[in-house]
Amino acid sequence: MSDKSYLDWPFFDAKHRQLAADLERWASDNISDEHHSDTDAACRDFVARLGAAGWLRYAVGGTAFGGKYDVIDTRAICLLRETLARHSGLADFAFAMQGLGSGAITLHGSTEQKQGYLTKVATGTAIAAFALSEPGSGSDVAAMSCAARLDGNHYVLDGEKTWISNGGIADFYVVFARTGEAPGSRGLSAFIVDATTPGLEIAERINVIAPHPLARLRFSNCRMPKSALLGTPGQGFKVAMQTLDIFRTSVAAAALGFARHALDASLARATQRQMFNQALADFQITQTKLAQMATGVDISALLTYRAAWQRDQGQNVTREAAMAKMTATETAQQIIDAAVQIWGGLGVVSEHPVEKLYREIRALRIYEGATEVQQLIIARQTLTAWEAQAAD
Ligand code: COS
């Protein structure tokens, strides 16, 4: 049984404690972390079941459009991701991508766009995707080359996007493209592109170590109505960054869920496994590991829920979200590695729970801003704050 004492921390309200308890019950009854031979089908199934049970309502903002609340509650999103990740990486993925893929619509969509897309995302009847990265621009978003030009009442999209989660199974993609109002980051815009739009093709399906739907998309003379524009022309970079400000914190929460699972599995093994006439947990060398793992879990939880709470207070969290994402993902990697060591040979057997965690955690240190990008963000923000103080 996972430690729940953190729910008493002052970051949470009564509704969060209730959510955590209800979700834990639902996840225990409904999620099994078995091997899925058809990842696409398993992901579709998770989206449908998470939608039917009402959990996806937390992933969108606006009660008039199916959302649980008018504004996305970041602490709820984080509790959902942490709990789902502790039970199944793919269940967490299915939830997270509904949120990331529709986050820009929640933040900047028109009433028609919210009515058309958010309601379906919240019920699990449409699958969402976020298309930002390109073969030539991952960390450096402002360098993207995928372009959209205005042609009468249409925008025409040309270029490629890659590493697109839900690519191939999504019903729509929020796509960022260069519209050229100004150079660099000030000349990008966001669009909602339906998967059936002529000129959009799945150029490649990509297999990764922890399987989930992933693809490279190609846009060739892809014509969309002007109404596909999301927000204001030229504001696409900020739309992307604001969306990431919410969901980067939730990546930290998912890493925390994986880390808690690894700690629980290690405690179970260390107390049961006998060697040299005592339990593994009786060795001080094991206790050192367990102490570091437990402390790492709490450090990650503190940073994650600090960032989530701060965003829910209406404050800027670019720095705090970056700190949480960097620390929780890097720490979870170390905790899971220690769990594999504690499990020994069994820890590297295919589909053993800790072997799966070992594969699941790796991508989180890369996607939605690699650790190195988070370091850049934290350093810039820290320097800016210091310079502002020095100028006073
Ligand atoms: N919210 C709102 N606005 C933001 C913002 C945020 N979180 N972050 C930056 N901006 C604004 C800046 O204020 C700046 O505005 P002005 O043009 O009005 O001055 C503009 O956006 C450009 O910001 P900046 O100069 O910091 O942009 P850079 O090109 O230097 O890039 C990084 C910044 C590296 C932080 C950004 O490109 C990034 O996050 N990269 C990682 C992308 C990523 O996560 N990829 C994974 C895709 S999802 S799997």
GROMACS .gro file of C-alpha atoms and ligand atoms in nm:
model
  441
    1MET     CA    1   0.000   0.000   0.000
    2SER     CA    2   0.147   0.329  -0.110
    3ASP     CA    3   0.220   0.610   0.139
    4LYS     CA    4  -0.072   0.857   0.140
    5SER     CA    5   0.046   1.084   0.423
    6TYR     CA    6   0.138   1.357   0.172
    7LEU     CA    7  -0.234   1.415   0.114
    8ASP     CA    8  -0.239   1.589   0.454
    9TRP     CA    9   0.002   1.854   0.324
   10PRO     CA   10  -0.142   2.207   0.308
   11PHE     CA   11  -0.123   2.210  -0.074
   12PHE     CA   12  -0.448   2.012  -0.087
   13ASP     CA   13  -0.815   2.086  -0.022
   14ALA     CA   14  -1.078   1.835   0.091
   15LYS     CA   15  -1.187   1.783  -0.272
   16HIS     CA   16  -0.835   1.668  -0.364
   17ARG     CA   17  -0.828   1.413  -0.081
   18GLN     CA   18  -1.166   1.283  -0.194
   19LEU     CA   19  -1.048   1.265  -0.555
   20ALA     CA   20  -0.736   1.069  -0.454
   21ALA     CA   21  -0.944   0.818  -0.255
   22ASP     CA   22  -1.212   0.773  -0.525
   23LEU     CA   23  -0.953   0.735  -0.800
   24GLU     CA   24  -0.746   0.487  -0.602
   25ARG     CA   25  -1.057   0.269  -0.561
   26TRP     CA   26  -1.147   0.296  -0.930
   27ALA     CA   27  -0.791   0.228  -1.046
   28SER     CA   28  -0.754  -0.077  -0.819
   29ASP     CA   29  -1.080  -0.221  -0.955
   30ASN     CA   30  -1.038  -0.125  -1.321
   31ILE     CA   31  -0.673  -0.108  -1.421
   32SER     CA   32  -0.451  -0.407  -1.462
   33ASP     CA   33  -0.102  -0.347  -1.589
   34GLU     CA   34  -0.095  -0.649  -1.818
   35HIS     CA   35   0.101  -0.659  -2.142
   36HIS     CA   36  -0.095  -0.511  -2.435
   37SER     CA   37  -0.024  -0.676  -2.767
   38ASP     CA   38  -0.217  -0.401  -2.952
   39THR     CA   39  -0.106  -0.070  -2.803
   40ASP     CA   40  -0.341   0.142  -3.018
   41ALA     CA   41  -0.644  -0.061  -2.912
   42ALA     CA   42  -0.538  -0.056  -2.546
   43CYS     CA   43  -0.492   0.322  -2.558
   44ARG     CA   44  -0.832   0.377  -2.724
   45ASP     CA   45  -0.986   0.153  -2.460
   46PHE     CA   46  -0.825   0.348  -2.173
   47VAL     CA   47  -0.949   0.678  -2.321
   48ALA     CA   48  -1.304   0.539  -2.352
   49ARG     CA   49  -1.303   0.397  -1.998
   50LEU     CA   50  -1.145   0.706  -1.839
   51GLY     CA   51  -1.407   0.913  -2.022
   52ALA     CA   52  -1.700   0.695  -1.919
   53ALA     CA   53  -1.587   0.705  -1.554
   54GLY     CA   54  -1.569   1.086  -1.563
   55TRP     CA   55  -1.192   1.120  -1.503
   56LEU     CA   56  -1.126   1.298  -1.833
   57ARG     CA   57  -1.349   1.585  -1.721
   58TYR     CA   58  -1.050   1.698  -1.512
   59ALA     CA   59  -0.834   1.722  -1.827
   60VAL     CA   60  -1.036   2.008  -1.980
   61GLY     CA   61  -1.144   2.347  -1.846
   62GLY     CA   62  -1.498   2.486  -1.868
   63THR     CA   63  -1.804   2.323  -1.710
   64ALA     CA   64  -2.011   2.430  -2.011
   65PHE     CA   65  -1.786   2.212  -2.229
   66GLY     CA   66  -1.771   1.899  -2.017
   67GLY     CA   67  -1.493   2.011  -1.783
   68LYS     CA   68  -1.505   1.931  -1.412
   69TYR     CA   69  -1.418   2.291  -1.327
   70ASP     CA   70  -1.412   2.619  -1.518
   71VAL     CA   71  -1.036   2.638  -1.484
   72ILE     CA   72  -0.815   2.330  -1.498
   73ASP     CA   73  -0.721   2.232  -1.142
   74THR     CA   74  -0.352   2.151  -1.163
   75ARG     CA   75  -0.344   1.963  -0.834
   76ALA     CA   76  -0.627   1.737  -0.954
   77ILE     CA   77  -0.443   1.673  -1.283
   78CYS     CA   78  -0.129   1.584  -1.088
   79LEU     CA   79  -0.311   1.352  -0.846
   80LEU     CA   80  -0.474   1.180  -1.144
   81ARG     CA   81  -0.145   1.133  -1.327
   82GLU     CA   82   0.042   1.020  -1.016
   83THR     CA   83  -0.224   0.762  -0.929
   84LEU     CA   84  -0.275   0.634  -1.285
   85ALA     CA   85   0.103   0.610  -1.342
   86ARG     CA   86   0.137   0.405  -1.022
   87HIS     CA   87  -0.113   0.157  -1.169
   88SER     CA   88  -0.027   0.166  -1.542
   89GLY     CA   89   0.198   0.377  -1.764
   90LEU     CA   90  -0.041   0.346  -2.057
   91ALA     CA   91  -0.346   0.454  -1.851
   92ASP     CA   92  -0.150   0.763  -1.742
   93PHE     CA   93  -0.047   0.828  -2.104
   94ALA     CA   94  -0.409   0.807  -2.224
   95PHE     CA   95  -0.522   1.058  -1.962
   96ALA     CA   96  -0.227   1.295  -2.007
   97MET     CA   97  -0.253   1.322  -2.384
   98GLN     CA   98  -0.622   1.412  -2.368
   99GLY     CA   99  -0.516   1.705  -2.152
  100LEU     CA  100  -0.203   1.809  -2.343
  101GLY     CA  101  -0.375   1.768  -2.680
  102SER     CA  102  -0.670   1.988  -2.583
  103GLY     CA  103  -0.497   2.223  -2.335
  104ALA     CA  104  -0.449   2.497  -2.594
  105ILE     CA  105  -0.823   2.482  -2.675
  106THR     CA  106  -0.911   2.512  -2.305
  107LEU     CA  107  -0.680   2.814  -2.275
  108HIS     CA  108  -0.741   2.992  -2.607
  109GLY     CA  109  -1.027   2.826  -2.798
  110SER     CA  110  -1.335   3.012  -2.921
  111THR     CA  111  -1.674   2.903  -2.786
  112GLU     CA  112  -1.734   2.705  -3.109
  113GLN     CA  113  -1.396   2.532  -3.082
  114LYS     CA  114  -1.457   2.445  -2.716
  115GLN     CA  115  -1.803   2.312  -2.797
  116GLY     CA  116  -1.674   2.113  -3.093
  117TYR     CA  117  -1.373   1.951  -2.927
  118LEU     CA  118  -1.358   1.978  -2.548
  119THR     CA  119  -1.691   1.804  -2.486
  120LYS     CA  120  -1.573   1.501  -2.682
  121VAL     CA  121  -1.230   1.501  -2.517
  122ALA     CA  122  -1.396   1.508  -2.173
  123THR     CA  123  -1.617   1.208  -2.252
  124GLY     CA  124  -1.341   1.010  -2.423
  125THR     CA  125  -1.524   1.015  -2.757
  126ALA     CA  126  -1.245   1.205  -2.937
  127ILE     CA  127  -0.871   1.149  -2.900
  128ALA     CA  128  -0.648   1.458  -2.887
  129ALA     CA  129  -0.283   1.518  -2.980
  130PHE     CA  130  -0.031   1.804  -2.945
  131ALA     CA  131   0.193   1.855  -3.249
  132LEU     CA  132   0.485   2.085  -3.171
  133SER     CA  133   0.818   1.906  -3.235
  134GLU     CA  134   0.971   1.867  -3.579
  135PRO     CA  135   1.261   1.664  -3.717
  136GLY     CA  136   1.473   1.984  -3.711
  137SER     CA  137   1.328   2.155  -3.403
  138GLY     CA  138   1.262   1.986  -3.071
  139SER     CA  139   1.405   2.186  -2.782
  140ASP     CA  140   1.433   2.501  -2.996
  141VAL     CA  141   1.063   2.553  -3.067
  142ALA     CA  142   1.114   2.896  -3.228
  143ALA     CA  143   1.319   2.730  -3.506
  144MET     CA  144   1.023   2.533  -3.644
  145SER     CA  145   0.977   2.530  -4.020
  146CYS     CA  146   0.630   2.376  -4.066
  147ALA     CA  147   0.441   2.669  -4.222
  148ALA     CA  148   0.081   2.782  -4.268
  149ARG     CA  149  -0.003   3.045  -4.531
  150LEU     CA  150  -0.332   3.224  -4.570
  151ASP     CA  151  -0.510   3.159  -4.900
  152GLY     CA  152  -0.851   3.327  -4.914
  153ASN     CA  153  -1.068   3.165  -4.647
  154HIS     CA  154  -0.821   2.887  -4.585
  155TYR     CA  155  -0.484   2.826  -4.425
  156VAL     CA  156  -0.257   2.589  -4.616
  157LEU     CA  157  -0.021   2.382  -4.403
  158ASP     CA  158   0.307   2.232  -4.530
  159GLY     CA  159   0.580   2.054  -4.334
  160GLU     CA  160   0.638   1.777  -4.082
  161LYS     CA  161   0.587   1.710  -3.713
  162THR     CA  162   0.747   1.425  -3.523
  163TRP     CA  163   0.735   1.243  -3.185
  164ILE     CA  164   0.362   1.310  -3.185
  165SER     CA  165   0.196   1.108  -2.911
  166ASN     CA  166  -0.139   0.964  -3.018
  167GLY     CA  167  -0.018   1.014  -3.376
  168GLY     CA  168  -0.214   0.764  -3.585
  169ILE     CA  169  -0.507   0.726  -3.344
  170ALA     CA  170  -0.592   1.090  -3.270
  171ASP     CA  171  -0.915   1.244  -3.402
  172PHE     CA  172  -0.755   1.589  -3.411
  173TYR     CA  173  -0.415   1.751  -3.369
  174VAL     CA  174  -0.332   2.092  -3.222
  175VAL     CA  175  -0.057   2.191  -3.466
  176PHE     CA  176   0.189   2.478  -3.429
  177ALA     CA  177   0.317   2.637  -3.751
  178ARG     CA  178   0.503   2.937  -3.879
  179THR     CA  179   0.268   3.209  -4.003
  180GLY     CA  180   0.537   3.475  -4.033
  181GLU     CA  181   0.394   3.778  -3.847
  182ALA     CA  182   0.748   3.834  -3.711
  183PRO     CA  183   1.075   3.636  -3.701
  184GLY     CA  184   1.134   3.349  -3.455
  185SER     CA  185   0.897   3.285  -3.168
  186ARG     CA  186   0.671   3.581  -3.255
  187GLY     CA  187   0.571   3.440  -3.594
  188LEU     CA  188   0.401   3.112  -3.494
  189SER     CA  189   0.032   3.025  -3.470
  190ALA     CA  190  -0.173   2.731  -3.344
  191PHE     CA  191  -0.435   2.538  -3.543
  192ILE     CA  192  -0.681   2.257  -3.481
  193VAL     CA  193  -0.641   2.003  -3.760
  194ASP     CA  194  -0.890   1.717  -3.790
  195ALA     CA  195  -0.723   1.383  -3.860
  196THR     CA  196  -0.934   1.338  -4.173
  197THR     CA  197  -0.817   1.664  -4.335
  198PRO     CA  198  -0.685   1.590  -4.688
  199GLY     CA  199  -0.310   1.653  -4.705
  200LEU     CA  200  -0.243   1.521  -4.353
  201GLU     CA  201  -0.077   1.182  -4.358
  202ILE     CA  202   0.085   0.959  -4.098
  203ALA     CA  203   0.432   0.941  -4.254
  204GLU     CA  204   0.574   0.693  -4.000
  205ARG     CA  205   0.469   0.505  -3.688
  206ILE     CA  206   0.751   0.510  -3.431
  207ASN     CA  207   0.821   0.222  -3.190
  208VAL     CA  208   0.970   0.316  -2.852
  209ILE     CA  209   1.094   0.128  -2.543
  210ALA     CA  210   0.769   0.182  -2.351
  211PRO     CA  211   0.518   0.135  -2.634
  212HIS     CA  212   0.249   0.398  -2.691
  213PRO     CA  213   0.099   0.544  -3.008
  214LEU     CA  214   0.364   0.773  -3.161
  215ALA     CA  215   0.407   0.904  -3.516
  216ARG     CA  216   0.565   1.144  -3.761
  217LEU     CA  217   0.306   1.351  -3.946
  218ARG     CA  218   0.338   1.505  -4.291
  219PHE     CA  219   0.131   1.801  -4.412
  220SER     CA  220   0.128   1.851  -4.789
  221ASN     CA  221  -0.088   2.133  -4.921
  222CYS     CA  222  -0.318   2.062  -4.625
  223ARG     CA  223  -0.606   2.310  -4.650
  224MET     CA  224  -0.799   2.402  -4.338
  225PRO     CA  225  -1.073   2.660  -4.293
  226LYS     CA  226  -0.968   2.988  -4.133
  227SER     CA  227  -1.177   2.885  -3.831
  228ALA     CA  228  -0.908   2.622  -3.752
  229LEU     CA  229  -0.686   2.901  -3.617
  230LEU     CA  230  -0.656   2.876  -3.239
  231GLY     CA  231  -0.609   3.209  -3.060
  232THR     CA  232  -0.440   3.506  -3.226
  233PRO     CA  233  -0.204   3.483  -3.525
  234GLY     CA  234   0.159   3.516  -3.409
  235GLN     CA  235   0.078   3.402  -3.051
  236GLY     CA  236   0.139   3.032  -3.111
  237PHE     CA  237   0.467   3.016  -2.916
  238LYS     CA  238   0.304   3.157  -2.604
  239VAL     CA  239   0.004   2.925  -2.647
  240ALA     CA  240   0.244   2.628  -2.655
  241MET     CA  241   0.441   2.750  -2.352
  242GLN     CA  242   0.128   2.817  -2.146
  243THR     CA  243  -0.001   2.469  -2.227
  244LEU     CA  244   0.334   2.321  -2.125
  245ASP     CA  245   0.328   2.520  -1.799
  246ILE     CA  246   0.027   2.309  -1.694
  247PHE     CA  247   0.135   1.974  -1.829
  248ARG     CA  248   0.505   1.987  -1.742
  249THR     CA  249   0.404   1.982  -1.378
  250SER     CA  250   0.188   1.679  -1.451
  251VAL     CA  251   0.487   1.499  -1.610
  252ALA     CA  252   0.656   1.542  -1.272
  253ALA     CA  253   0.347   1.386  -1.111
  254ALA     CA  254   0.360   1.086  -1.346
  255ALA     CA  255   0.730   1.035  -1.263
  256LEU     CA  256   0.634   1.053  -0.896
  257GLY     CA  257   0.374   0.779  -0.951
  258PHE     CA  258   0.636   0.554  -1.116
  259ALA     CA  259   0.879   0.627  -0.831
  260ARG     CA  260   0.622   0.541  -0.563
  261HIS     CA  261   0.547   0.214  -0.742
  262ALA     CA  262   0.921   0.136  -0.748
  263LEU     CA  263   0.960   0.218  -0.378
  264ASP     CA  264   0.661   0.001  -0.284
  265ALA     CA  265   0.794  -0.287  -0.493
  266SER     CA  266   1.137  -0.248  -0.328
  267LEU     CA  267   0.992  -0.248   0.024
  268ALA     CA  268   0.794  -0.562  -0.054
  269ARG     CA  269   1.099  -0.739  -0.195
  270ALA     CA  270   1.345  -0.621   0.072
  271THR     CA  271   1.124  -0.738   0.359
  272GLN     CA  272   1.045  -1.078   0.201
  273ARG     CA  273   1.371  -1.183   0.040
  274GLN     CA  274   1.596  -1.383   0.274
  275MET     CA  275   1.971  -1.411   0.229
  276PHE     CA  276   2.261  -1.486   0.465
  277ASN     CA  277   2.004  -1.571   0.736
  278GLN     CA  278   1.830  -1.236   0.736
  279ALA     CA  279   1.594  -1.029   0.527
  280LEU     CA  280   1.740  -0.806   0.257
  281ALA     CA  281   1.592  -0.510   0.447
  282ASP     CA  282   1.807  -0.596   0.752
  283PHE     CA  283   2.126  -0.504   0.564
  284GLN     CA  284   2.231  -0.145   0.623
  285ILE     CA  285   2.335  -0.125   0.259
  286THR     CA  286   1.971  -0.188   0.162
  287GLN     CA  287   1.848   0.060   0.421
  288THR     CA  288   2.072   0.329   0.269
  289LYS     CA  289   1.906   0.267  -0.066
  290LEU     CA  290   1.555   0.269   0.082
  291ALA     CA  291   1.627   0.592   0.271
  292GLN     CA  292   1.745   0.763  -0.047
  293MET     CA  293   1.445   0.636  -0.239
  294ALA     CA  294   1.192   0.751   0.023
  295THR     CA  295   1.356   1.093   0.048
  296GLY     CA  296   1.363   1.125  -0.330
  297VAL     CA  297   0.990   1.051  -0.345
  298ASP     CA  298   0.913   1.325  -0.092
  299ILE     CA  299   1.142   1.581  -0.262
  300SER     CA  300   0.964   1.515  -0.592
  301ALA     CA  301   0.621   1.534  -0.432
  302LEU     CA  302   0.703   1.862  -0.258
  303LEU     CA  303   0.824   2.027  -0.580
  304THR     CA  304   0.538   1.884  -0.789
  305TYR     CA  305   0.257   1.991  -0.558
  306ARG     CA  306   0.424   2.326  -0.484
  307ALA     CA  307   0.414   2.404  -0.859
  308ALA     CA  308   0.058   2.271  -0.894
  309TRP     CA  309  -0.068   2.465  -0.592
  310GLN     CA  310   0.106   2.783  -0.708
  311ARG     CA  311  -0.055   2.761  -1.052
  312ASP     CA  312  -0.394   2.705  -0.890
  313GLN     CA  313  -0.337   3.032  -0.699
  314GLY     CA  314  -0.312   3.207  -1.038
  315GLN     CA  315   0.063   3.261  -1.019
  316ASN     CA  316   0.325   3.213  -1.291
  317VAL     CA  317   0.490   2.873  -1.254
  318THR     CA  318   0.735   2.854  -1.543
  319ARG     CA  319   1.029   2.820  -1.301
  320GLU     CA  320   0.852   2.596  -1.049
  321ALA     CA  321   0.713   2.363  -1.319
  322ALA     CA  322   1.064   2.329  -1.466
  323MET     CA  323   1.213   2.250  -1.124
  324ALA     CA  324   0.944   1.990  -1.057
  325LYS     CA  325   0.976   1.824  -1.397
  326MET     CA  326   1.356   1.810  -1.388
  327THR     CA  327   1.379   1.681  -1.032
  328ALA     CA  328   1.092   1.433  -1.036
  329THR     CA  329   1.192   1.266  -1.362
  330GLU     CA  330   1.565   1.245  -1.282
  331THR     CA  331   1.496   1.123  -0.927
  332ALA     CA  332   1.243   0.864  -1.045
  333GLN     CA  333   1.504   0.726  -1.283
  334GLN     CA  334   1.746   0.675  -0.988
  335ILE     CA  335   1.474   0.525  -0.765
  336ILE     CA  336   1.366   0.281  -1.034
  337ASP     CA  337   1.726   0.183  -1.104
  338ALA     CA  338   1.769   0.107  -0.732
  339ALA     CA  339   1.446  -0.097  -0.741
  340VAL     CA  340   1.584  -0.309  -1.025
  341GLN     CA  341   1.898  -0.366  -0.817
  342ILE     CA  342   1.695  -0.474  -0.514
  343TRP     CA  343   1.496  -0.718  -0.729
  344GLY     CA  344   1.817  -0.856  -0.879
  345GLY     CA  345   1.778  -1.094  -1.173
  346LEU     CA  346   1.400  -1.075  -1.157
  347GLY     CA  347   1.422  -0.700  -1.206
  348VAL     CA  348   1.543  -0.738  -1.563
  349VAL     CA  349   1.295  -1.006  -1.671
  350SER     CA  350   1.074  -0.876  -1.951
  351GLU     CA  351   0.738  -0.747  -1.826
  352HIS     CA  352   0.834  -0.772  -1.459
  353PRO     CA  353   0.680  -0.461  -1.291
  354VAL     CA  354   1.019  -0.298  -1.217
  355GLU     CA  355   1.153  -0.383  -1.563
  356LYS     CA  356   0.849  -0.207  -1.708
  357LEU     CA  357   0.907   0.095  -1.484
  358TYR     CA  358   1.270   0.104  -1.601
  359ARG     CA  359   1.147   0.142  -1.959
  360GLU     CA  360   0.851   0.370  -1.876
  361ILE     CA  361   1.050   0.639  -1.695
  362ARG     CA  362   1.316   0.703  -1.959
  363ALA     CA  363   1.113   0.913  -2.203
  364LEU     CA  364   0.986   1.146  -1.930
  365ARG     CA  365   1.336   1.294  -1.897
  366ILE     CA  366   1.311   1.393  -2.264
  367TYR     CA  367   0.956   1.482  -2.363
  368GLU     CA  368   0.777   1.810  -2.286
  369GLY     CA  369   1.117   1.974  -2.247
  370ALA     CA  370   1.430   1.767  -2.180
  371THR     CA  371   1.609   1.805  -1.845
  372GLU     CA  372   1.860   2.034  -2.017
  373VAL     CA  373   1.578   2.266  -2.133
  374GLN     CA  374   1.438   2.276  -1.778
  375GLN     CA  375   1.786   2.373  -1.654
  376LEU     CA  376   1.798   2.651  -1.911
  377ILE     CA  377   1.457   2.779  -1.800
  378ILE     CA  378   1.543   2.767  -1.428
  379ALA     CA  379   1.878   2.940  -1.479
  380ARG     CA  380   1.724   3.215  -1.696
  381GLN     CA  381   1.446   3.281  -1.447
  382THR     CA  382   1.687   3.283  -1.154
  383LEU     CA  383   1.926   3.523  -1.329
  384THR     CA  384   1.639   3.752  -1.434
  385ALA     CA  385   1.507   3.767  -1.077
  386TRP     CA  386   1.857   3.838  -0.944
  387GLU     CA  387   1.918   4.112  -1.201
  388ALA     CA  388   1.580   4.272  -1.123
  389GLN     CA  389   1.667   4.277  -0.751
  390ALA     CA  390   2.013   4.416  -0.820
  391ALA     CA  391   1.861   4.699  -1.027
  392ASP     CA  392   1.626   4.805  -0.743
  393COS     N1  393   0.428   3.154  -2.088
  393COS     C1  394   0.402   3.263  -2.164
  393COS     N2  395   0.495   3.321  -2.244
  393COS     C2  396   0.618   3.267  -2.248
  393COS     C3  397   0.653   3.153  -2.172
  393COS     C4  398   0.552   3.097  -2.089
  393COS     N3  399   0.577   2.990  -2.013
  393COS     N4  400   0.781   3.120  -2.198
  393COS     C5  401   0.828   3.210  -2.285
  393COS     N5  402   0.728   3.299  -2.315
  393COS     C6  403   0.737   3.415  -2.405
  393COS     C7  404   0.853   3.505  -2.364
  393COS     O1  405   0.811   3.598  -2.267
  393COS     C8  406   0.886   3.571  -2.495
  393COS     O2  407   0.790   3.674  -2.519
  393COS     P1  408   0.824   3.809  -2.604
  393COS     O3  409   0.853   3.762  -2.745
  393COS     O4  410   0.700   3.887  -2.593
  393COS     O5  411   0.944   3.869  -2.537
  393COS     C9  412   0.864   3.463  -2.598
  393COS     O6  413   0.770   3.370  -2.537
  393COS    C10  414   0.990   3.388  -2.636
  393COS     O7  415   1.047   3.333  -2.517
  393COS     P2  416   1.201   3.292  -2.506
  393COS     O8  417   1.285   3.406  -2.553
  393COS     O9  418   1.225   3.238  -2.370
  393COS    O10  419   1.208   3.174  -2.616
  393COS     P3  420   1.327   3.080  -2.663
  393COS    O11  421   1.317   3.065  -2.809
  393COS    O12  422   1.455   3.128  -2.604
  393COS    O13  423   1.290   2.935  -2.605
  393COS    C11  424   1.259   2.752  -2.448
  393COS    C12  425   1.263   2.905  -2.477
  393COS    C13  426   1.390   2.682  -2.474
  393COS    C14  427   1.227   2.749  -2.300
  393COS    C15  428   1.143   2.686  -2.530
  393COS    O14  429   1.176   2.682  -2.665
  393COS    C16  430   1.108   2.547  -2.479
  393COS    O15  431   1.032   2.532  -2.381
  393COS     N6  432   1.160   2.442  -2.546
  393COS    C17  433   1.124   2.304  -2.516
  393COS    C18  434   1.005   2.267  -2.596
  393COS    C19  435   0.941   2.142  -2.554
  393COS    O16  436   0.900   2.125  -2.440
  393COS     N7  437   0.928   2.050  -2.650
  393COS    C20  438   0.859   1.928  -2.631
  393COS    C21  439   0.730   1.932  -2.705
  393COS     S1  440   0.599   1.853  -2.631
  393COS     S2  441   0.650   1.666  -2.625
   0.00000   0.00000   0.00000
